[in-house]
Coordinates of C-alpha atoms in Angstrom, one line a residue:
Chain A
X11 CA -160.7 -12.8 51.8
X12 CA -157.8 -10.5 53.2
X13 CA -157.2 -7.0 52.3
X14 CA -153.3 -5.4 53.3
X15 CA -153.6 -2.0 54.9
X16 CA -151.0 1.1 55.9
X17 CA -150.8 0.3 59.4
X18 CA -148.5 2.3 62.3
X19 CA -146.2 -0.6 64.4
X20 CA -145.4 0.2 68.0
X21 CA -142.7 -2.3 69.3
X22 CA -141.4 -0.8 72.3
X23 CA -140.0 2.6 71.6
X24 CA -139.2 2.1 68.1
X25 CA -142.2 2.7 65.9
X26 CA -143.1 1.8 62.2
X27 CA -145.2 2.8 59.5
X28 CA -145.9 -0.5 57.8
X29 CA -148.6 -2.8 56.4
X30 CA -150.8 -5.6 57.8
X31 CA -152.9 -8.2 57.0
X32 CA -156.7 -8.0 57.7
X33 CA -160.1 -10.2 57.3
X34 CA -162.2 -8.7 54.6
X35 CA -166.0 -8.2 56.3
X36 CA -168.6 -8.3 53.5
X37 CA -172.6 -7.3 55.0
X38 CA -175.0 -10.1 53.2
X39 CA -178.4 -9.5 53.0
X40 CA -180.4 -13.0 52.9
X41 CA -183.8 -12.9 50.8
X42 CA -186.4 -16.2 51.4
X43 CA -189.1 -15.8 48.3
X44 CA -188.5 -12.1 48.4
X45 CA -189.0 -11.4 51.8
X46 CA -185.6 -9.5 53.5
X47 CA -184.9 -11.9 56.2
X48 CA -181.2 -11.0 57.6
X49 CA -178.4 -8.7 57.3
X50 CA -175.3 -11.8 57.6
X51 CA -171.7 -9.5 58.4
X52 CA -169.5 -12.3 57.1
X53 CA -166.3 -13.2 54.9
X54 CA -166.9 -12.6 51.1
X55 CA -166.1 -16.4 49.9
X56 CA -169.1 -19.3 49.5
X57 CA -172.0 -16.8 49.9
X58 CA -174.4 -19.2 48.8
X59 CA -173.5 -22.0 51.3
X60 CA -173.7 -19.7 53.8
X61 CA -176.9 -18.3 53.4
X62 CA -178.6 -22.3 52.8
X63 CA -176.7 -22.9 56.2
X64 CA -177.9 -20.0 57.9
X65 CA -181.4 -20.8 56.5
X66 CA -180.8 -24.8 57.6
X67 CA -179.6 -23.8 61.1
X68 CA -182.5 -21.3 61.4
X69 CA -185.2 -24.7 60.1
X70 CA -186.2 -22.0 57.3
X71 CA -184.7 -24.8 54.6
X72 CA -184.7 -28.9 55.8
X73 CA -183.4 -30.0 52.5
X74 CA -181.6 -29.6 49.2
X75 CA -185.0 -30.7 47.8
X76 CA -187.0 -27.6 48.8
X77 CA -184.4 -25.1 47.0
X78 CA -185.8 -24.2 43.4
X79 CA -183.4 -21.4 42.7
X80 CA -180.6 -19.6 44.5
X81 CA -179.6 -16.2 42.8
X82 CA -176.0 -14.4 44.5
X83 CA -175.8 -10.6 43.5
X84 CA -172.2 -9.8 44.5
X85 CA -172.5 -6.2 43.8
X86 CA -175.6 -5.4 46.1
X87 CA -174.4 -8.3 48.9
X88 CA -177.4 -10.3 48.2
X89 CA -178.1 -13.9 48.4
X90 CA -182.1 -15.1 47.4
X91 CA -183.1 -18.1 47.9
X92 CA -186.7 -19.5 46.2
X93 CA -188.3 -22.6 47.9
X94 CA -191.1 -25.0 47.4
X95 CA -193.4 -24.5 50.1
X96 CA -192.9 -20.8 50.8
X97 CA -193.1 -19.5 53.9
X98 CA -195.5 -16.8 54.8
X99 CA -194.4 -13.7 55.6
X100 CA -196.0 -13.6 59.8
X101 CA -194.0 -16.9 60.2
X102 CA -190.7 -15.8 58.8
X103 CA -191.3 -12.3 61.1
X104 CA -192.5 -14.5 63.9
X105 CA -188.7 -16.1 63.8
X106 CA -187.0 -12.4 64.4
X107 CA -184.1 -13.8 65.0
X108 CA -181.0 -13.8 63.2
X109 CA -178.6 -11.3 62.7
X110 CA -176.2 -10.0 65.3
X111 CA -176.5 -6.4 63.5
X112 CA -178.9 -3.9 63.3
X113 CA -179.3 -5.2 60.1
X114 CA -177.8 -1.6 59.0
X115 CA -175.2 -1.7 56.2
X116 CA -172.1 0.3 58.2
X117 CA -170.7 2.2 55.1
X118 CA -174.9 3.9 54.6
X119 CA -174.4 4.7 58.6
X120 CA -171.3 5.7 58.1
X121 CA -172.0 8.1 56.0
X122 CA -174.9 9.4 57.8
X123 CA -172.6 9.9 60.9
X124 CA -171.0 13.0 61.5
X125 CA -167.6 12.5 62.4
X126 CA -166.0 12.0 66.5
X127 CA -164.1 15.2 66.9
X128 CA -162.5 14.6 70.0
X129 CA -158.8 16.0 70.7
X130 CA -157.7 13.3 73.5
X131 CA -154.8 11.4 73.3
X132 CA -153.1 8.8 75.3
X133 CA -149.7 7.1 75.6
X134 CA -148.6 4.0 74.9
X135 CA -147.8 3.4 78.3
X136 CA -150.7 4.4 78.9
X137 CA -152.5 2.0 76.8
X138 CA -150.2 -0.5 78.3
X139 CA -151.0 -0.2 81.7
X140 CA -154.4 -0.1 80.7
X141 CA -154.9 -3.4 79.0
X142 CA -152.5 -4.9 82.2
X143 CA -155.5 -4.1 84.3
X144 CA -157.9 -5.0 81.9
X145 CA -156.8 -8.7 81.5
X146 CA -156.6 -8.5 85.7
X147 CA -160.1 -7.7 85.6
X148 CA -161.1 -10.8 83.2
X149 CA -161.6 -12.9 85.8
X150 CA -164.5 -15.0 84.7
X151 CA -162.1 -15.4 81.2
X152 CA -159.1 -16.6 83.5
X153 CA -161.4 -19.1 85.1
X154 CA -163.3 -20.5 81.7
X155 CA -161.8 -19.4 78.7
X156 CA -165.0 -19.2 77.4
X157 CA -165.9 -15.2 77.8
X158 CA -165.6 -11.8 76.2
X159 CA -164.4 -8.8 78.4
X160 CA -165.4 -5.0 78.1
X161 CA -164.6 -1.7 79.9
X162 CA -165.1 1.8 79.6
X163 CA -162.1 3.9 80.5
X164 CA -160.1 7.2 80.9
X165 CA -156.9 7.1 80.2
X166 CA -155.7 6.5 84.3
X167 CA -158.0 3.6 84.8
X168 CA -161.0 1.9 84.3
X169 CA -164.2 3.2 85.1
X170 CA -166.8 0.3 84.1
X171 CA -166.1 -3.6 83.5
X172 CA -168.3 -6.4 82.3
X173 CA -167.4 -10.2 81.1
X174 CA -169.9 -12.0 78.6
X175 CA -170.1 -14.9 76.5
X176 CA -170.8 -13.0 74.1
X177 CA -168.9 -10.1 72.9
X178 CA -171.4 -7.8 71.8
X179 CA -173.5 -8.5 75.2
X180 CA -169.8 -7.6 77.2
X181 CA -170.1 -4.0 75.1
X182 CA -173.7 -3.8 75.6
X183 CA -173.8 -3.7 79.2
X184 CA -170.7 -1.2 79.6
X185 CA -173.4 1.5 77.6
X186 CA -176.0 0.2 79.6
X187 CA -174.3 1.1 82.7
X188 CA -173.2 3.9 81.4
X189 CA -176.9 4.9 80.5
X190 CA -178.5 4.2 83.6
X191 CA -175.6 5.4 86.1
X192 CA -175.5 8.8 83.6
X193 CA -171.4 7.9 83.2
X194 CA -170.5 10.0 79.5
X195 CA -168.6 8.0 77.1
X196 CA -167.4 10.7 74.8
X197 CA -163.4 11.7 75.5
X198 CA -163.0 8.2 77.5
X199 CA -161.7 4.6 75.3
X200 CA -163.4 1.4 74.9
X201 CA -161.2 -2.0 75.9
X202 CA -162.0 -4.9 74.5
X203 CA -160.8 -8.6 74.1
X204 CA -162.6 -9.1 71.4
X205 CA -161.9 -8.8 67.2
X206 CA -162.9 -5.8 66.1
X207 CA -165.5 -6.1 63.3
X208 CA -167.7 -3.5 61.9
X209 CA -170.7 -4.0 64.4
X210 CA -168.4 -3.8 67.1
X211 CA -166.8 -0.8 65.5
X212 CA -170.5 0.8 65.1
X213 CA -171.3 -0.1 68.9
X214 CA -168.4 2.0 70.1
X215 CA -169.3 5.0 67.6
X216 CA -172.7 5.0 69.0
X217 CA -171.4 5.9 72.1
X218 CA -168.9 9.1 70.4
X219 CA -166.4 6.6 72.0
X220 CA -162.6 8.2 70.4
X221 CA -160.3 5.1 70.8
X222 CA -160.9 1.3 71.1
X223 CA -157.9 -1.0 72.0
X224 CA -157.9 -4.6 71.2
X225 CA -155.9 -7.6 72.3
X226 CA -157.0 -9.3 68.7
X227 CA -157.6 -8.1 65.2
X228 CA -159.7 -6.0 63.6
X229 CA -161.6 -7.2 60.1
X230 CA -161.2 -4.7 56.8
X231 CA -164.7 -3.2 57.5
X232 CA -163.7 -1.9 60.9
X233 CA -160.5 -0.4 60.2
X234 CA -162.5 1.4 57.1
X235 CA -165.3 2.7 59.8
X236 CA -162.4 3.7 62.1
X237 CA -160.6 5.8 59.6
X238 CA -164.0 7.2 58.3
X239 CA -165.8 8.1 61.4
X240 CA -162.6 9.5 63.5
X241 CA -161.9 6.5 65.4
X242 CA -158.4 5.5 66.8
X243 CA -158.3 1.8 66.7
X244 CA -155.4 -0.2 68.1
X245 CA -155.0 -3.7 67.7
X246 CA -152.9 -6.7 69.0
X247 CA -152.1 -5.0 72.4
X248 CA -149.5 -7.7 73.6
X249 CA -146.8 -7.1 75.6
X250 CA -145.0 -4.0 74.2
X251 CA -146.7 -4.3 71.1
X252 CA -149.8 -2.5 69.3
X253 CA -150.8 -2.0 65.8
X254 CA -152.3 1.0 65.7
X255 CA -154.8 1.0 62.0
X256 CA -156.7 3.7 61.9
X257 CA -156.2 7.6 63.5
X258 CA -152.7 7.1 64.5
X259 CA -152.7 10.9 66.0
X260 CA -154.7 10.1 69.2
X261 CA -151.7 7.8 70.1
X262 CA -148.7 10.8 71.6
X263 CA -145.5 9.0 70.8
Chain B
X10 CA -171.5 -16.4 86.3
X11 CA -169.4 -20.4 86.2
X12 CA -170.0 -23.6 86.7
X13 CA -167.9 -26.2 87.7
X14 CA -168.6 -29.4 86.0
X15 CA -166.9 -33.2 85.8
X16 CA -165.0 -34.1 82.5
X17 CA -162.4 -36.7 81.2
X18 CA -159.4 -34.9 80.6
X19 CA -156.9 -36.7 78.6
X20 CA -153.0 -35.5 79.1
X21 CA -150.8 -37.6 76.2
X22 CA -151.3 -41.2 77.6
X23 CA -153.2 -40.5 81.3
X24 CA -157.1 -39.7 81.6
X25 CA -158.3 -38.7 84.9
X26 CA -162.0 -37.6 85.9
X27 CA -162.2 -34.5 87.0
X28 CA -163.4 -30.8 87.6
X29 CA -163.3 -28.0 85.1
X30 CA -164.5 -24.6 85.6
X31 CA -167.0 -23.1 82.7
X32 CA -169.0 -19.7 82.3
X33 CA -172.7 -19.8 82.3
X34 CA -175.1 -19.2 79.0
X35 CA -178.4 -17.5 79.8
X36 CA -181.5 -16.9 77.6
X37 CA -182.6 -13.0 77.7
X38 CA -185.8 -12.0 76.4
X39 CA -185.9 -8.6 75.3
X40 CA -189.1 -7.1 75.4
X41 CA -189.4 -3.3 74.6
X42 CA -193.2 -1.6 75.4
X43 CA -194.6 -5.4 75.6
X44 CA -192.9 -5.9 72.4
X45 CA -190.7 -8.9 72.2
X46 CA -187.3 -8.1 70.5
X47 CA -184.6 -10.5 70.5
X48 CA -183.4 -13.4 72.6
X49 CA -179.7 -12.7 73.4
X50 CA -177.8 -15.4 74.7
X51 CA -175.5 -14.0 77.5
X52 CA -173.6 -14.2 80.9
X53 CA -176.5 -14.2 83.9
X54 CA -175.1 -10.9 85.0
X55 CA -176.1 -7.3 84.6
X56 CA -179.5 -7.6 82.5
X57 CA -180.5 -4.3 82.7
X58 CA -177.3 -3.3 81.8
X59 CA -177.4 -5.8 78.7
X60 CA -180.8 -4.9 77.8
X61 CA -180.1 -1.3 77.9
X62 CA -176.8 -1.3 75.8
X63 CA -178.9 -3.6 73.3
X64 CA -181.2 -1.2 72.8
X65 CA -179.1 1.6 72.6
X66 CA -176.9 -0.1 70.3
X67 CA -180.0 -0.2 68.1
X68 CA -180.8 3.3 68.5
X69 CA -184.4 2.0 69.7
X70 CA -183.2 4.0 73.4
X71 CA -181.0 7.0 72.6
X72 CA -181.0 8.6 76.4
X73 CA -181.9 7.3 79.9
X74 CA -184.9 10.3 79.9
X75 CA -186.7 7.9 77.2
X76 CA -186.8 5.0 80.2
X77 CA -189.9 4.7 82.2
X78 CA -189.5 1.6 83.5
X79 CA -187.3 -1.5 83.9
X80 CA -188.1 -5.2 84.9
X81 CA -186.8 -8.0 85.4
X82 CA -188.1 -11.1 85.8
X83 CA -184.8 -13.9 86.2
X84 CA -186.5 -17.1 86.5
X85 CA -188.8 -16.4 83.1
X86 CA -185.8 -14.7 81.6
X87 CA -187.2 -11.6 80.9
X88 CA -186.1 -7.7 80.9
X89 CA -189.0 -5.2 80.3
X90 CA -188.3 -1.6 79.5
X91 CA -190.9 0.9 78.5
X92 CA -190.0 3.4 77.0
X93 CA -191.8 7.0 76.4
X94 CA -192.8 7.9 72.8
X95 CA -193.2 3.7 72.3
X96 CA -191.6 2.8 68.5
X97 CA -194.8 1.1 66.9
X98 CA -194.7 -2.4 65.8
X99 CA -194.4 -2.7 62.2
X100 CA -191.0 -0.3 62.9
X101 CA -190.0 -2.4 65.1
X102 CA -190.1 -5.3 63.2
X103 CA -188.6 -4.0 60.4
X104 CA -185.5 -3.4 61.9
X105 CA -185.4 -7.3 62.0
X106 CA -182.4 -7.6 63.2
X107 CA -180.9 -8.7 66.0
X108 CA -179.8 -11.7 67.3
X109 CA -177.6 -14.4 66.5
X110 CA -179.5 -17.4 67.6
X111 CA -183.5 -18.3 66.0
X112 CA -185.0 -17.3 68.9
X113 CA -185.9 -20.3 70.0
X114 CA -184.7 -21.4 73.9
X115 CA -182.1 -24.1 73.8
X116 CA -183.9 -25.7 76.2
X117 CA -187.2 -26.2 74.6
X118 CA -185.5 -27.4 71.5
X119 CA -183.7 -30.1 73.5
X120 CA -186.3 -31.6 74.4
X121 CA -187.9 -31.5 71.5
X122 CA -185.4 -33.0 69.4
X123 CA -184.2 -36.8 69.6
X124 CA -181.0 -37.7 70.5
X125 CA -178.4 -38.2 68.3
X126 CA -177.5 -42.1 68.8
X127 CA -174.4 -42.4 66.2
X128 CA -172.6 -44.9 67.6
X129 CA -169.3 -43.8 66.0
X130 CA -165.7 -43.5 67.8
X131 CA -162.8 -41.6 67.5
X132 CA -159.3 -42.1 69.1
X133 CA -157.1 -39.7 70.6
X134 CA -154.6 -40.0 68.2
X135 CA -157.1 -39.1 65.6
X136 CA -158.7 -36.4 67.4
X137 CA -154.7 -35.0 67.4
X138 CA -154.6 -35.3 63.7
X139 CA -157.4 -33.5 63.0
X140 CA -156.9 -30.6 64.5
X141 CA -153.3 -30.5 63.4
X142 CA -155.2 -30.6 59.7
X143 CA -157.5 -28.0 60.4
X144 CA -154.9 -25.6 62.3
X145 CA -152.7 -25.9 58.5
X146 CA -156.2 -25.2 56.6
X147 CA -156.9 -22.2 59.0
X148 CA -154.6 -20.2 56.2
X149 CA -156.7 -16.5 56.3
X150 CA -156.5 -17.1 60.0
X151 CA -153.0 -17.6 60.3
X152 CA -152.5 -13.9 57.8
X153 CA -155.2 -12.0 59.6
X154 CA -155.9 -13.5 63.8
X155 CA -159.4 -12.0 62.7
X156 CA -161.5 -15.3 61.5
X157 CA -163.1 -18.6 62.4
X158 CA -162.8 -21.6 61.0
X159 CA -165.0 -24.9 60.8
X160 CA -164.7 -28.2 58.8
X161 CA -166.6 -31.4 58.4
X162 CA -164.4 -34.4 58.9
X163 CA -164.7 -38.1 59.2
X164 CA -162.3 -39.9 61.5
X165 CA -159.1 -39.9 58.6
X166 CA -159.4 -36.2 57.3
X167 CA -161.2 -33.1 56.7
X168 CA -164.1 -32.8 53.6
X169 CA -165.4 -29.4 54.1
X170 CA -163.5 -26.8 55.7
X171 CA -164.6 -23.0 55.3
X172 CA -163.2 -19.9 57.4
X173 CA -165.4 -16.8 58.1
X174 CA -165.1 -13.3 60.0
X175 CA -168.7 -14.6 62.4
X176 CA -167.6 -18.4 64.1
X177 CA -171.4 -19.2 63.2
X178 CA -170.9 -18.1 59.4
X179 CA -167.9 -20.4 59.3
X180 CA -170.2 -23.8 60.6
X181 CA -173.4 -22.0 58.2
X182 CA -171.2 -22.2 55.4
X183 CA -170.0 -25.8 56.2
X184 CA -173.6 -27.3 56.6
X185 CA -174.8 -25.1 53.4
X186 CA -172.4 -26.9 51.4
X187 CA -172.8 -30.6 52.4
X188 CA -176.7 -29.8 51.8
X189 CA -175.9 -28.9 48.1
X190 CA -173.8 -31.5 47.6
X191 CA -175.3 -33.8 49.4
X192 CA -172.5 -34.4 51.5
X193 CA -174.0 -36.4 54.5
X194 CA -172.8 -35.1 57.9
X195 CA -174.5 -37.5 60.2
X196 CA -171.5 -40.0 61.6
X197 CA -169.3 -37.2 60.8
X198 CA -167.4 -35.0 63.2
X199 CA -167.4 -31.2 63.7
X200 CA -163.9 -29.3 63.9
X201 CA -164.4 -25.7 65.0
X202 CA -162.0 -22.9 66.5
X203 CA -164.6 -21.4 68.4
X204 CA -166.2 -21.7 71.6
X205 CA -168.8 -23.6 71.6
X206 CA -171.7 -22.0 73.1
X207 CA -175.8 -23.3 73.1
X208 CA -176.0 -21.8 69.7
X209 CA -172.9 -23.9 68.0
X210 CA -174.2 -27.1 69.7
X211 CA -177.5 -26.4 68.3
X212 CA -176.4 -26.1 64.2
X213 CA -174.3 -29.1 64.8
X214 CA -177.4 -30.9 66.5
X215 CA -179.5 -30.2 63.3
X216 CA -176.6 -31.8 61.5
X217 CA -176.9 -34.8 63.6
X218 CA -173.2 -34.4 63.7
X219 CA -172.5 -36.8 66.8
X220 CA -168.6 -35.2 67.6
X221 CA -167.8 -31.6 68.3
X222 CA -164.1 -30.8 68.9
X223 CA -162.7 -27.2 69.4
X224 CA -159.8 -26.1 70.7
X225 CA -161.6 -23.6 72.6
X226 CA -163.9 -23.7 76.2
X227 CA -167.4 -24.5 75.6
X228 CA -170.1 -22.9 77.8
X229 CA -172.2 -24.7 80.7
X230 CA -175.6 -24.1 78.4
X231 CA -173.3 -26.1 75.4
X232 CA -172.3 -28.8 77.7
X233 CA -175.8 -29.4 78.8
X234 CA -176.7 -29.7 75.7
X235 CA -174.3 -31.7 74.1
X236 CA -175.1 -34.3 77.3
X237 CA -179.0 -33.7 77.0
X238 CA -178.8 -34.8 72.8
X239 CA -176.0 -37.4 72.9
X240 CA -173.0 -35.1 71.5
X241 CA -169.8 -35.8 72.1
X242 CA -168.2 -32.4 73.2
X243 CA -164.1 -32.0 73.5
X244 CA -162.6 -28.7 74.0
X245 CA -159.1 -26.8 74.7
X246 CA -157.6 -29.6 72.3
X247 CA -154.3 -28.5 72.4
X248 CA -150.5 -29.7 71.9
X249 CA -151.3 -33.4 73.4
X250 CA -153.8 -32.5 75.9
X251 CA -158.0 -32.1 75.9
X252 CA -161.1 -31.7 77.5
X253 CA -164.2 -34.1 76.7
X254 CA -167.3 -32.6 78.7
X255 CA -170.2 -34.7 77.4
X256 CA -170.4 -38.1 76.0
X257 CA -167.1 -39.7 76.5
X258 CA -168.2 -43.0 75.3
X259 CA -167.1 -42.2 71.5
X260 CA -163.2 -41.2 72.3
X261 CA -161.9 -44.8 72.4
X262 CA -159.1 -44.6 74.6

């Protein structure tokens, strides 16, 4: 379930080329009596208990009773499940629901994606002072504890904010915004208080976004998109501390 | 975007009834060219922000010139867009994805459901215990800061415990496995390090798990719900202290 990656350390002004400890991120493609029903991004342990529960929570399976075969294919990432009673295909559909991702496998995007060329750089003072503002700005997250928070930014300030429940829904509406109010995202950095999975990660390419900074970690999958796609991701932003995993060269020591 | 909302807090030995501040849960309907999308689950802020990024996120918008039209309808729940050079359905579809809940309004499956009427208790002392177990199993957690974890637990100890990269993976995974071993979870409790959100309270509901405790905030849509189907809801448990927001009844104190 972990994976140890070269990482760069920034502790005040002394700086370290060392490794760290990150969450493996494994895409997991659910299949109900052959029908594709969900892309799961999850940790690569207990794949079949994970895709029964997601088909329990979902009322796709009420019992252990219904299952008449589950089959785990490590190698493609694929759990199927065969039930008594089988589903048609309009009602499965019907559901929509269920995955928080595109449903895309990040490493056939990635590779489809032309790299982010962008030359900016920033300072870890600047990042500093950036994240200072940012946790100012959390304001709904000071009051609840209960809420994700997002912001678009050049490396002077913040240019757009937004606090969700739910992390991806806090990065959504700083694109939105910047869709509708025509504000470019390409050359500016992405804040967030969230981990930094690969959907996350994918979210922020979308956007040609150069650098993300993080308050919390980042899983395997992410660091791998950052390094592939030309991203600068820095993690565990706390006090005069970052780690900085992927694209170390955007950061001017 | 909060809500302030009575609990019992417990502090070591005192209880007193009071106020606590929580962040709002909103049902959003996506519909793209009368097409309904996804139901995200989000703060009641900035829809056509959230709607926007969404969809740019899923490369179904790639520039504002695509939008012909947005609205918004708050008391249904609904953002419109329309969108020139409309996606057809089956494409559409077959992106699947796309969000993390089934769909379905937390609402209408309240009241739907019967409540859960467990008449089990748990003391504070126990409640302590617990989550001093669960913060020792939390191992990849403890290497990483980039996972969840989740256990089913009966008042002495933990039986299932799982950790994942998604917070609803790590409760999937737990329910998957009591269902294939037959593990029963009804007059059992819920241990989670996430916050617990409509979504959360809804897979523990279809448990009939009577007791959720996190050490984390829940949302005013969780709370609701956990009062609405008889749940007993405790968050921020930490060092001697705790929240209970719903069902009280079962924390013999």
């Amino acid at each position: 379930m972990i994976e140890n990656i070269p990482i760069l350390r920034l502790a005040g002004e002394t700086k370290n080329n060392t490794e760290d400890v990150v969450a493996k991120e494994f895409p997991l493609h659910v299949i109900l009596n052959n029908q594709e029903l969900a892309t799961l991004f999850c940790s690569p342990t207990n794949l079949e208990y994970l895709a029964l529960g997601f088909l329990f929570s979902q009322e796709l399976v009420k019992s252990k009773e219904e299952i008449r075969k589950i089959t785990i294919d490590e190698y493609k990432g694929e759990v199927k499940v065969a039930t008594d009673g089988a589903k048609d295909s309009a009602e499965l559909l019907s559901r929509r629901a269920i995955t928080s991702s595109s449903g895309e496998l990040p490493h056939s995007v990635a590779s489809n994606r032309k790299n982010i060329e962008s030359k900016m750089q920033i300072s870890p003072s600047e990042i500093f002072a950036l994240t200072k503002e940012f946790q100012h700005r959390c304001e709904v997250y000071k009051a609840t504890g209960g809420t994700h928070g997002a912001a678009l930014c050049n490396t002077k300030g913040i240019l757009v904010f937004s606090e969700d429940i739910g992390r991806h829904n806090a990065i959504d509406k700083v694109f939105g915004e910047c869709l509708l109010k025509d504000i470019p995202t390409d050359d500016h950095i992405i804040v967030t208080s969230a981990r930094v999975s690969s959907e996350i990660l994918l979210k922020v390419a979308k956007g040609n976004v150069p650098i993300i900074i993080s308050k919390s970690a980042p899983t395997e999958l992410g660091v791998k998109l950052a390094d592939d796609l030309g991203i600068t991701l820095i993690g565990f932003v706390r006090g005069r501390r970052m780690n900085i995993y992927a694209n170390s060269w955007r950061v001017a020591i």
